[in-house]
Tab-separated table of N, CA, C and O in Angstrom:
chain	number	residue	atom	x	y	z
Y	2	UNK	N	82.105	125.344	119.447
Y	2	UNK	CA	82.264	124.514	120.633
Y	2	UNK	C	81.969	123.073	120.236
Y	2	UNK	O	81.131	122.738	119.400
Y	3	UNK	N	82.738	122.281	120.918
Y	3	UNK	CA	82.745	120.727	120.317
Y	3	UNK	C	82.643	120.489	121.494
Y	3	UNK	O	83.211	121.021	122.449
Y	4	UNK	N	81.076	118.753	121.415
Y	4	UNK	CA	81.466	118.075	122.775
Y	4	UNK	C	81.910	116.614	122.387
Y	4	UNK	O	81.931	116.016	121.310
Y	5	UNK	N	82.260	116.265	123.683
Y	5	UNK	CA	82.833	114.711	123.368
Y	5	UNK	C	82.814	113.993	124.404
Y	5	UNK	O	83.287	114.207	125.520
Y	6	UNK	N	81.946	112.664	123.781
Y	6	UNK	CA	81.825	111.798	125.230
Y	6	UNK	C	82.822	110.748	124.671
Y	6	UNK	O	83.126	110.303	123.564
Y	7	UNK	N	83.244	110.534	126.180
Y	7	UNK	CA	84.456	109.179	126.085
Y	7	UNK	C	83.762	108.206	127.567
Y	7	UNK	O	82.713	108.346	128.195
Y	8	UNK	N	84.619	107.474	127.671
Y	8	UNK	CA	83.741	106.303	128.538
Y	8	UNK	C	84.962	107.189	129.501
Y	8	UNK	O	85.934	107.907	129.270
Y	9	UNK	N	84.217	106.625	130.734
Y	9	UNK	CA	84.788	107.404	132.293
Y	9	UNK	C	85.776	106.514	132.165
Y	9	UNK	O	85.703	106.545	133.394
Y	10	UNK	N	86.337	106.010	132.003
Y	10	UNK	CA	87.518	104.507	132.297
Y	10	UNK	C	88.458	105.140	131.349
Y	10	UNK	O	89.554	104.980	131.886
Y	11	UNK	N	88.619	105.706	130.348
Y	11	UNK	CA	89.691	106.140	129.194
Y	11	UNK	C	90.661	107.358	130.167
Y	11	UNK	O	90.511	108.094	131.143
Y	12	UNK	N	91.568	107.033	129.294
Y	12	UNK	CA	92.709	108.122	129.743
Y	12	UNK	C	92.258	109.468	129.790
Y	12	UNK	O	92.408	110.154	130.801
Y	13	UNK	N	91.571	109.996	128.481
Y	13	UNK	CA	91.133	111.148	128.278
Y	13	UNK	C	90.368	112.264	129.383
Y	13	UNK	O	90.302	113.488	129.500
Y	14	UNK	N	89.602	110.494	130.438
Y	14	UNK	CA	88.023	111.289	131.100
Y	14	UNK	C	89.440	111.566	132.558
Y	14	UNK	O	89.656	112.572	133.233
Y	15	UNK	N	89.933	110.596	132.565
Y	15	UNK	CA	90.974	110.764	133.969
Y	15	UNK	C	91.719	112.014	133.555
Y	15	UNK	O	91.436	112.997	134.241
Y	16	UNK	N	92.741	112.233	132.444
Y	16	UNK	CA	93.339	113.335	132.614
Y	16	UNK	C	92.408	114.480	132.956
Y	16	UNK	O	92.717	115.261	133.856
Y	17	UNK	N	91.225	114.618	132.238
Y	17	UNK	CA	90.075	115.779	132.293
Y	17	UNK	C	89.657	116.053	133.705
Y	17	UNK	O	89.577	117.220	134.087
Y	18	UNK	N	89.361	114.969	134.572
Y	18	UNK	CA	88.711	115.121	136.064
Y	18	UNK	C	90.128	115.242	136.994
Y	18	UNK	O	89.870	115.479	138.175
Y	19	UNK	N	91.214	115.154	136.764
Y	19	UNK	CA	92.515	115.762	137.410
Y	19	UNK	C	92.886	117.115	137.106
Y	19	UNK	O	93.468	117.924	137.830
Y	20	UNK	N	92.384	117.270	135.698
Y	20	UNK	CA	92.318	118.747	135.657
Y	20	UNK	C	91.637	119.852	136.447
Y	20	UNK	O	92.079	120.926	136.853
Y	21	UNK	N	89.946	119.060	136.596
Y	21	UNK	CA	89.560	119.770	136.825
Y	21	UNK	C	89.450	119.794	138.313
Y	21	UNK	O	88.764	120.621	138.913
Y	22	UNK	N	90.252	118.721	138.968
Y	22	UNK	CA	90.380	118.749	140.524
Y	22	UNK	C	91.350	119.992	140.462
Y	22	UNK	O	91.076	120.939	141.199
Y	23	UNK	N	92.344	120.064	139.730
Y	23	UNK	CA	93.491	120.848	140.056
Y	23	UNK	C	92.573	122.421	139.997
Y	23	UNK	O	92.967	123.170	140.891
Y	24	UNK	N	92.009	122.729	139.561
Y	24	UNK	CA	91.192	123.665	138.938
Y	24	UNK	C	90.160	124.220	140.395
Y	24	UNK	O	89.927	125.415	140.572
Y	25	UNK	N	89.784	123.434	141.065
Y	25	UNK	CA	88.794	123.131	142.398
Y	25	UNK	C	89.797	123.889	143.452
Y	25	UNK	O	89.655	124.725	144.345
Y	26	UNK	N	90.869	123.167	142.886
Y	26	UNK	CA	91.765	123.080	145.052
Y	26	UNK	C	92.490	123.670	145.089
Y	26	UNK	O	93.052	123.803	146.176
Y	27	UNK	N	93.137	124.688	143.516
Y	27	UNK	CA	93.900	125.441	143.725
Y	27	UNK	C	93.171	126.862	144.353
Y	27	UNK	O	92.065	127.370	144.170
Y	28	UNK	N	94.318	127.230	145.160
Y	28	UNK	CA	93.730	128.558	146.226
Y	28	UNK	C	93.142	129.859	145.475
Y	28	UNK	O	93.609	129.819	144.337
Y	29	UNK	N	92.391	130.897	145.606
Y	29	UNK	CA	92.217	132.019	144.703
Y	29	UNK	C	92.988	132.683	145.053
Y	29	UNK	O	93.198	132.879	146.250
Y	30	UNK	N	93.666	133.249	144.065
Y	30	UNK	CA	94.754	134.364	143.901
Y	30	UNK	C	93.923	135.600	144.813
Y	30	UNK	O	92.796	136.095	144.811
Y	31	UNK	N	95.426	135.799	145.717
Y	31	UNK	CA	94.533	136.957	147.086
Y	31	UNK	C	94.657	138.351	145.939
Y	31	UNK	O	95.416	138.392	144.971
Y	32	UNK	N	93.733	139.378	146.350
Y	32	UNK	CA	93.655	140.358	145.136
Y	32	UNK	C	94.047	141.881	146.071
Y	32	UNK	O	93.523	142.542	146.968
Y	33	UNK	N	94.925	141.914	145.476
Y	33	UNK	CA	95.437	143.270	146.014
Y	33	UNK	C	94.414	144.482	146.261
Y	33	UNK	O	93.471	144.719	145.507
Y	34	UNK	N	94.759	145.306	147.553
Y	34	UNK	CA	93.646	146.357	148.031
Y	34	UNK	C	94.481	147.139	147.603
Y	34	UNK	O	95.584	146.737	147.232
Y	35	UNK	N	94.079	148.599	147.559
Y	35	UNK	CA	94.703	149.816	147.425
Y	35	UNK	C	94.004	150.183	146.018
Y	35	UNK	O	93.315	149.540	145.226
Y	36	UNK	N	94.609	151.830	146.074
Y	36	UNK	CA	94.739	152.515	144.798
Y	36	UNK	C	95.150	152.296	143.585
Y	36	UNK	O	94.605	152.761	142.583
Y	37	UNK	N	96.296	151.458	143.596
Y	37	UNK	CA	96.942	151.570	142.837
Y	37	UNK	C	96.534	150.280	141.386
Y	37	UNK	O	96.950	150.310	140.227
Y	38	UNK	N	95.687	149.360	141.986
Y	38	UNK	CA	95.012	148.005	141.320
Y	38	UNK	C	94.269	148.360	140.210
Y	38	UNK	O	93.358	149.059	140.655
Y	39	UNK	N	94.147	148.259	138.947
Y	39	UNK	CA	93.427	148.414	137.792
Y	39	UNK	C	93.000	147.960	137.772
Y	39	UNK	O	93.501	146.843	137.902
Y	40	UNK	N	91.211	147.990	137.562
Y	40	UNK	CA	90.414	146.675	136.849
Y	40	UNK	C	90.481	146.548	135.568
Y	40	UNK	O	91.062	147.540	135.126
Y	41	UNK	N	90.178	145.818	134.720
Y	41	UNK	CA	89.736	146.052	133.505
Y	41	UNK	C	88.353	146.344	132.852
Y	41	UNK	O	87.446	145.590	133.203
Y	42	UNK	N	88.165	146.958	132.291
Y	42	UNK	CA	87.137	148.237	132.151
Y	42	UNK	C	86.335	147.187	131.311
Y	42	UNK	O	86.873	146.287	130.665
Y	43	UNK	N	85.220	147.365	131.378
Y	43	UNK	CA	84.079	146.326	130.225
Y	43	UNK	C	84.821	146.052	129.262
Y	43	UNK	O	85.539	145.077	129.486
Y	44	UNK	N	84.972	146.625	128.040
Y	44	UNK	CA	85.254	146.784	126.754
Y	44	UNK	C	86.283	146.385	126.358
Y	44	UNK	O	86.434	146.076	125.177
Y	45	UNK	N	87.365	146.288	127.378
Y	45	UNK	CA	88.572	145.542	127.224
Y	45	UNK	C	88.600	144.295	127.553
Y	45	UNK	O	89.198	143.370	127.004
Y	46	UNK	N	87.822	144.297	128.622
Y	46	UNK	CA	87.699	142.346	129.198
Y	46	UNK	C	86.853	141.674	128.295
Y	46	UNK	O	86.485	140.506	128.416
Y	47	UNK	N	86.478	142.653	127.145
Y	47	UNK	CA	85.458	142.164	126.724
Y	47	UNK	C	86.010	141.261	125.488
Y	47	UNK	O	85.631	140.156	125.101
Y	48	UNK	N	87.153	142.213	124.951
Y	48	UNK	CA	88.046	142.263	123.578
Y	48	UNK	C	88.941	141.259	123.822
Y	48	UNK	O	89.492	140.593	122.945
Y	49	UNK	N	89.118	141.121	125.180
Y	49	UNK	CA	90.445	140.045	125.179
Y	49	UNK	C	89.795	138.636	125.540
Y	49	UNK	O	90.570	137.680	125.555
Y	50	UNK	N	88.572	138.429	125.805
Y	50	UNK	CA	87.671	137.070	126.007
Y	50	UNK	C	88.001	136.913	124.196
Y	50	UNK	O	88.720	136.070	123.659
Y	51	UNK	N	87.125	138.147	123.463
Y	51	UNK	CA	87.125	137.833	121.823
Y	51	UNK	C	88.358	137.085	121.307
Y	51	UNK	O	88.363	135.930	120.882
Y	52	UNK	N	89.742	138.187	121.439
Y	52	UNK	CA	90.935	137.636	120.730
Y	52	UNK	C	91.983	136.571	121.561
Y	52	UNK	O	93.170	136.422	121.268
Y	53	UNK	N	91.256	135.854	122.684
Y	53	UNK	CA	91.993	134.759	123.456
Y	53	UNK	C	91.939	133.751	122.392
Y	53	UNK	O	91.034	133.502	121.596
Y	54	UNK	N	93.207	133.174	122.558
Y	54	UNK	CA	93.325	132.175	121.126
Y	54	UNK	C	92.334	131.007	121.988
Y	54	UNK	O	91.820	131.013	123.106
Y	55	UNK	N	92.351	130.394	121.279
Y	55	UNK	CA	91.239	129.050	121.882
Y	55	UNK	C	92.252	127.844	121.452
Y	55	UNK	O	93.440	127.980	121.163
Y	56	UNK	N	91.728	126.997	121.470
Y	56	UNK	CA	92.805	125.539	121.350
Y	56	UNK	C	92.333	124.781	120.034
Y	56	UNK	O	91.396	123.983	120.001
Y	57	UNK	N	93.251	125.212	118.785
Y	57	UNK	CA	93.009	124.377	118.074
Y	57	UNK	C	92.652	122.840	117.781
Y	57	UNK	O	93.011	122.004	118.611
Y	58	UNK	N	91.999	122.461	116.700
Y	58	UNK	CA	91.578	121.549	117.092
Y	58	UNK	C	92.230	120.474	114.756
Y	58	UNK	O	91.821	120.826	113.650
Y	59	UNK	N	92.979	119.609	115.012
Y	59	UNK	CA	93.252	119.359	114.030
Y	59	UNK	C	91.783	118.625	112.995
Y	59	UNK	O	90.584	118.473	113.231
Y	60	UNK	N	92.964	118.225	111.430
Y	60	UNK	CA	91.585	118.010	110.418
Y	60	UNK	C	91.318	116.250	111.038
Y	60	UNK	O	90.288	115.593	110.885
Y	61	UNK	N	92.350	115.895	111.613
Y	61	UNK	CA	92.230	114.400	111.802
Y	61	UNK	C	91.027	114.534	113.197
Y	61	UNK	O	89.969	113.993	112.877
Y	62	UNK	N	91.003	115.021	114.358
Y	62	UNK	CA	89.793	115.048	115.254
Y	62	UNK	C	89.167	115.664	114.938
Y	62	UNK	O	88.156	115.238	115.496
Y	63	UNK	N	88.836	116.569	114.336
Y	63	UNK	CA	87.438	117.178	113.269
Y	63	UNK	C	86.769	115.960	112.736
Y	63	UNK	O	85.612	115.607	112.964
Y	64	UNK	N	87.673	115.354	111.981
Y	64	UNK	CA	87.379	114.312	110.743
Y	64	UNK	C	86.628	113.088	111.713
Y	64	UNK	O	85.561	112.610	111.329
Y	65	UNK	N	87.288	112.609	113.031
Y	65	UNK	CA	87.241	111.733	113.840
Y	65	UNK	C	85.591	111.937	114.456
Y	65	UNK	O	84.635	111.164	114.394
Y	66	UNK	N	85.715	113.333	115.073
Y	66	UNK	CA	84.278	113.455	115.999
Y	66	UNK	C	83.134	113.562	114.656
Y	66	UNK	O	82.125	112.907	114.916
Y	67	UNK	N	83.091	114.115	113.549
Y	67	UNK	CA	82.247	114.423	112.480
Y	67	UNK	C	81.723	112.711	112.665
Y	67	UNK	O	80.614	112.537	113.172
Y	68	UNK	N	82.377	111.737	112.331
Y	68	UNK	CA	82.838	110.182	112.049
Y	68	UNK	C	81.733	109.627	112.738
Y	68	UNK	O	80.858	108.886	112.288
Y	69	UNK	N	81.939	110.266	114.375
Y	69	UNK	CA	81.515	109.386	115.636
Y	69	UNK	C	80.050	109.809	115.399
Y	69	UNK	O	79.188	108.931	115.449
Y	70	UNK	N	79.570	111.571	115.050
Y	70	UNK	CA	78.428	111.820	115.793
Y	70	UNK	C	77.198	110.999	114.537
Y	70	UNK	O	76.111	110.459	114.743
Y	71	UNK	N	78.188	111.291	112.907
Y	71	UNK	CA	77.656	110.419	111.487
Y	71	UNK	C	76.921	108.935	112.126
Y	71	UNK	O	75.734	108.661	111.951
Y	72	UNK	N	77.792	108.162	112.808
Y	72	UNK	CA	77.235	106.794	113.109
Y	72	UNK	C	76.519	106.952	114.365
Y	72	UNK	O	75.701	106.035	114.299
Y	73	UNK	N	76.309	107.598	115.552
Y	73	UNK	CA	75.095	108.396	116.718
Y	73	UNK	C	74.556	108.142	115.871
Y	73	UNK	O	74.383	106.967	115.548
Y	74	UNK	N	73.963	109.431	115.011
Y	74	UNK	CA	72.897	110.501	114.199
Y	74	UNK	C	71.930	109.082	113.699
Y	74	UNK	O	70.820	108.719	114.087
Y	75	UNK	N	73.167	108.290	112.357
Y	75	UNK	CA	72.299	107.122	111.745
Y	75	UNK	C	72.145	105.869	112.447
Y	75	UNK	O	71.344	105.030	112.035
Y	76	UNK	N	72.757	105.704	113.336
Y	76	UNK	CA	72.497	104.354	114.083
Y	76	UNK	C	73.314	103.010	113.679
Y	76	UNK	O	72.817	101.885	113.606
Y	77	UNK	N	74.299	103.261	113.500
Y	77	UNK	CA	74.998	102.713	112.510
Y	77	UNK	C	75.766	101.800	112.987
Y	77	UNK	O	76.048	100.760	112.392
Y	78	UNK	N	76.298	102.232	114.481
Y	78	UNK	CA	77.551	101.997	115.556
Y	78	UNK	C	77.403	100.032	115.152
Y	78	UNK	O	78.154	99.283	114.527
Y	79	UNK	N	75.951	99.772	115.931
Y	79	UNK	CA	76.424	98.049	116.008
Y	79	UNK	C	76.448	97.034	114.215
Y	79	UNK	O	76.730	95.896	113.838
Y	80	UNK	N	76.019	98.180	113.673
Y	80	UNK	CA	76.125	97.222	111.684
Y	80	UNK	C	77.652	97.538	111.623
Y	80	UNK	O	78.359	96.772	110.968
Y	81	UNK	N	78.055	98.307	112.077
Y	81	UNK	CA	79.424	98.727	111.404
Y	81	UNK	C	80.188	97.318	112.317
Y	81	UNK	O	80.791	96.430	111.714
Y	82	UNK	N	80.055	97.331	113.553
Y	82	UNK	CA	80.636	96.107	114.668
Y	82	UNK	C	80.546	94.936	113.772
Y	82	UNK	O	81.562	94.400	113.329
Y	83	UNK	N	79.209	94.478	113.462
Y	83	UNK	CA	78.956	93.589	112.892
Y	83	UNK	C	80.049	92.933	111.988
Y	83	UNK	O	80.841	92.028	112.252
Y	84	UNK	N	79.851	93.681	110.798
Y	84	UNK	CA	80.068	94.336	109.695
Y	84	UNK	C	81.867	93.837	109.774
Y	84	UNK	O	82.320	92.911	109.101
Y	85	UNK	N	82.417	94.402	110.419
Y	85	UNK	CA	83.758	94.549	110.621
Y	85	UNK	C	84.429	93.342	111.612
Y	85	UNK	O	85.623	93.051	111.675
Y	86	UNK	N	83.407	92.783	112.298
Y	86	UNK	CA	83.826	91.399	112.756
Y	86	UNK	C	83.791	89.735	111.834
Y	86	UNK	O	84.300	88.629	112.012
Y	87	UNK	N	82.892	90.359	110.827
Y	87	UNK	CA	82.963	89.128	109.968
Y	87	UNK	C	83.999	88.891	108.827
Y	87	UNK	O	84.893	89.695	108.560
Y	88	UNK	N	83.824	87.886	108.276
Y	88	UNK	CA	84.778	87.066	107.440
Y	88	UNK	C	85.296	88.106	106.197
Y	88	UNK	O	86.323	88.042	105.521
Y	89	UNK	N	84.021	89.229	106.158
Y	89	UNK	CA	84.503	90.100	104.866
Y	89	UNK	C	85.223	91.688	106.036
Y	89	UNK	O	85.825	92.653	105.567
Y	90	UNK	N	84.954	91.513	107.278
Y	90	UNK	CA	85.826	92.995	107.681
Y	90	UNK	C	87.030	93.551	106.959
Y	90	UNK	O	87.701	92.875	106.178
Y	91	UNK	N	87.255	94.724	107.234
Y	91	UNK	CA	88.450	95.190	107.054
Y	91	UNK	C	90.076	94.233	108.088
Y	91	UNK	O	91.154	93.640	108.049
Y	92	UNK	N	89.184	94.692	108.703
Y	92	UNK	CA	90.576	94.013	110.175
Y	92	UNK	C	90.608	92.239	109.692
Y	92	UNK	O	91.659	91.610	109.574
Y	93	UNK	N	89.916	91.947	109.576
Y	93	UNK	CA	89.960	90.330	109.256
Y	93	UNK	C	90.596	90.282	107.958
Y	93	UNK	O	91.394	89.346	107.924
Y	94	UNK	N	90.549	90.883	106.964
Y	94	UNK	CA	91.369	90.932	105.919
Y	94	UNK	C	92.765	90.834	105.788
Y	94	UNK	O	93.540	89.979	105.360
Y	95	UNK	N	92.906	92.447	106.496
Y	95	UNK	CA	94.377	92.752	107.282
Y	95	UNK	C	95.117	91.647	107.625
Y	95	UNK	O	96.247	91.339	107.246
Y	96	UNK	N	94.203	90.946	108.551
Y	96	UNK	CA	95.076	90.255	109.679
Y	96	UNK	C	95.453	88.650	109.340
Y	96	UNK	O	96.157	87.854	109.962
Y	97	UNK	N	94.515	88.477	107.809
Y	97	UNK	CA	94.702	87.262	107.083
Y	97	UNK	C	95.730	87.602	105.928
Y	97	UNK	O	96.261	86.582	105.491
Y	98	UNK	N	96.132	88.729	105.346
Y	98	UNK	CA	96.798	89.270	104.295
Y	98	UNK	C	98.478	89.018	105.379
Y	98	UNK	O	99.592	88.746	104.931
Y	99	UNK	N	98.134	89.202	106.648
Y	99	UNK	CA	99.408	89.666	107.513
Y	99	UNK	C	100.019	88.007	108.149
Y	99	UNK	O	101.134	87.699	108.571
Y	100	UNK	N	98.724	87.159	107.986
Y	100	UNK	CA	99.455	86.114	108.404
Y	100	UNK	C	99.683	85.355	107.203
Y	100	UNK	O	99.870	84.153	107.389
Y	101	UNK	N	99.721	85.891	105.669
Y	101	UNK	CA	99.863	85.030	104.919
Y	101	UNK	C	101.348	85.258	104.325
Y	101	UNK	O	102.132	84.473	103.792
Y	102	UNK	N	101.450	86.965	104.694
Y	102	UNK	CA	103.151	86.848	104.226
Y	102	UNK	C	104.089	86.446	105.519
Y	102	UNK	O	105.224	85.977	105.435
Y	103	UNK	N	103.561	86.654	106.408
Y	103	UNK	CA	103.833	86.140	107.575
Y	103	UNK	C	104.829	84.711	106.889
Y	103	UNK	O	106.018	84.709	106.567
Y	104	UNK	N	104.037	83.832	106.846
Y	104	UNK	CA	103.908	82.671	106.417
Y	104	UNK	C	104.942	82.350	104.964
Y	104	UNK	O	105.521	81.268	104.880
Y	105	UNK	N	105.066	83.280	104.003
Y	105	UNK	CA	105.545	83.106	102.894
Y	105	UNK	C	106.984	83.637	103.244
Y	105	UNK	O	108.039	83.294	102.709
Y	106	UNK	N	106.778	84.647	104.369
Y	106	UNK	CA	108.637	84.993	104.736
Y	106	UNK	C	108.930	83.959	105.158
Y	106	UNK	O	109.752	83.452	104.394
Y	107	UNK	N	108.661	83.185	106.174
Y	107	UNK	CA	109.105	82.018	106.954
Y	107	UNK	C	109.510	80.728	105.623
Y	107	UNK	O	110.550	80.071	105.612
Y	108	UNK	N	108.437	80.632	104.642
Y	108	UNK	CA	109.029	79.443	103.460
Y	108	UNK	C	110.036	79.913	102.904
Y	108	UNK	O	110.692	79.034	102.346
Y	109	UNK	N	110.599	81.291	102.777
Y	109	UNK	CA	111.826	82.012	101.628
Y	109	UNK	C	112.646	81.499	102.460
Y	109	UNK	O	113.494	80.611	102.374
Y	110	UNK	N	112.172	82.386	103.540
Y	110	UNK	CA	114.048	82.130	104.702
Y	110	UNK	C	113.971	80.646	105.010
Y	110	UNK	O	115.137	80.653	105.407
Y	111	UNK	N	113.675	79.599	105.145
Y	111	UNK	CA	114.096	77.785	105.085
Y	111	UNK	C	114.741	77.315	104.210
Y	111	UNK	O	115.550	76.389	104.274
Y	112	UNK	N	114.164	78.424	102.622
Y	112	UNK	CA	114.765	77.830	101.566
Y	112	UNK	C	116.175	78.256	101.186
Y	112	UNK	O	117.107	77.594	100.730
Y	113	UNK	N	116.063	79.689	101.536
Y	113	UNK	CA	117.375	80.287	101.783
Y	113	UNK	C	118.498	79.449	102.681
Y	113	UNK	O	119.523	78.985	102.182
Y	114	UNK	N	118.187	79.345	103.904
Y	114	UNK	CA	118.999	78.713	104.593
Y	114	UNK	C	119.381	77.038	104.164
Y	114	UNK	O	120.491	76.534	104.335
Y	115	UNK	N	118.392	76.454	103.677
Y	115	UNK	CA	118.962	75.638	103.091
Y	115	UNK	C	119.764	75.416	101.717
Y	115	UNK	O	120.370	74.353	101.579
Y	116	UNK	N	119.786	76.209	100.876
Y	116	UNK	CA	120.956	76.501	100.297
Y	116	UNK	C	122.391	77.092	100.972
Y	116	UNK	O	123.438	77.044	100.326
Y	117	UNK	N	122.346	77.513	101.990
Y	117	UNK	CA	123.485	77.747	102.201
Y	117	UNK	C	124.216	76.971	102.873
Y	117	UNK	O	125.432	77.112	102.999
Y	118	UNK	N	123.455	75.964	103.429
Y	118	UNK	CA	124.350	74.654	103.968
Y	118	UNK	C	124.618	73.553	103.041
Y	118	UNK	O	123.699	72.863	102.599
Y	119	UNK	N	125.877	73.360	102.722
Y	119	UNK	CA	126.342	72.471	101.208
Y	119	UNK	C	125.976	70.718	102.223
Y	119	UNK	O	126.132	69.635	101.659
């Protein structure tokens, strides 16, 4: 069993609490009287709770929640913020690597185009 907190505002917590309205308000199935109604006997209700498939869960959200509870556990959450907002982040890297070819496409194609006008 895996838990997972998400902030009430995310898509995730809304789809989840529509679920579980739907889950609330739908009517109970009326249950047939008579003879003829089978219950299921202990041992079988018991076997089919066992072999009900359950809902897989992939290596990427395994990998993801392992990730989240690693930085909980060590305390890690606001060094990593830190960390990743400054001049050496990952994303700041990225986003300086991205505006620099950015930048170097824009000098090819001027030079290009100006060769092609005689």
């Amino acid at each position: 069993r895996v838990t997972k907190e998400v902030d009430s505002t995310s898509k995730e917590a809304k789809s989840f609490l529509k679920q579980q309205e739907k889950w609330q308000s739908a009517p109970p199935a009326s249950l047939p009287t008579g003879s003829g109604v089978k219950r299921p006997s202990g041992m079988s209700s018991l076997l089919g709770k066992i072999t009900a498939k359950k809902q897989k869960m992939s290596t990427l959200e395994k990998s993801k929640l392992d990730w989240e509870n690693f930085k909980e556990e060590e305390g890690i959450v606001e060094e990593l913020a830190i960390h990743n907002r400054g001049k050496d982040g990952y994303i700041e890297r990225k986003a300086f690597l991205e505006r620099v070819d950015h930048r170097q496409f824009e000098i090819e194609r001027d030079i290009r185009l100006s060769r092609m006008k005689p």
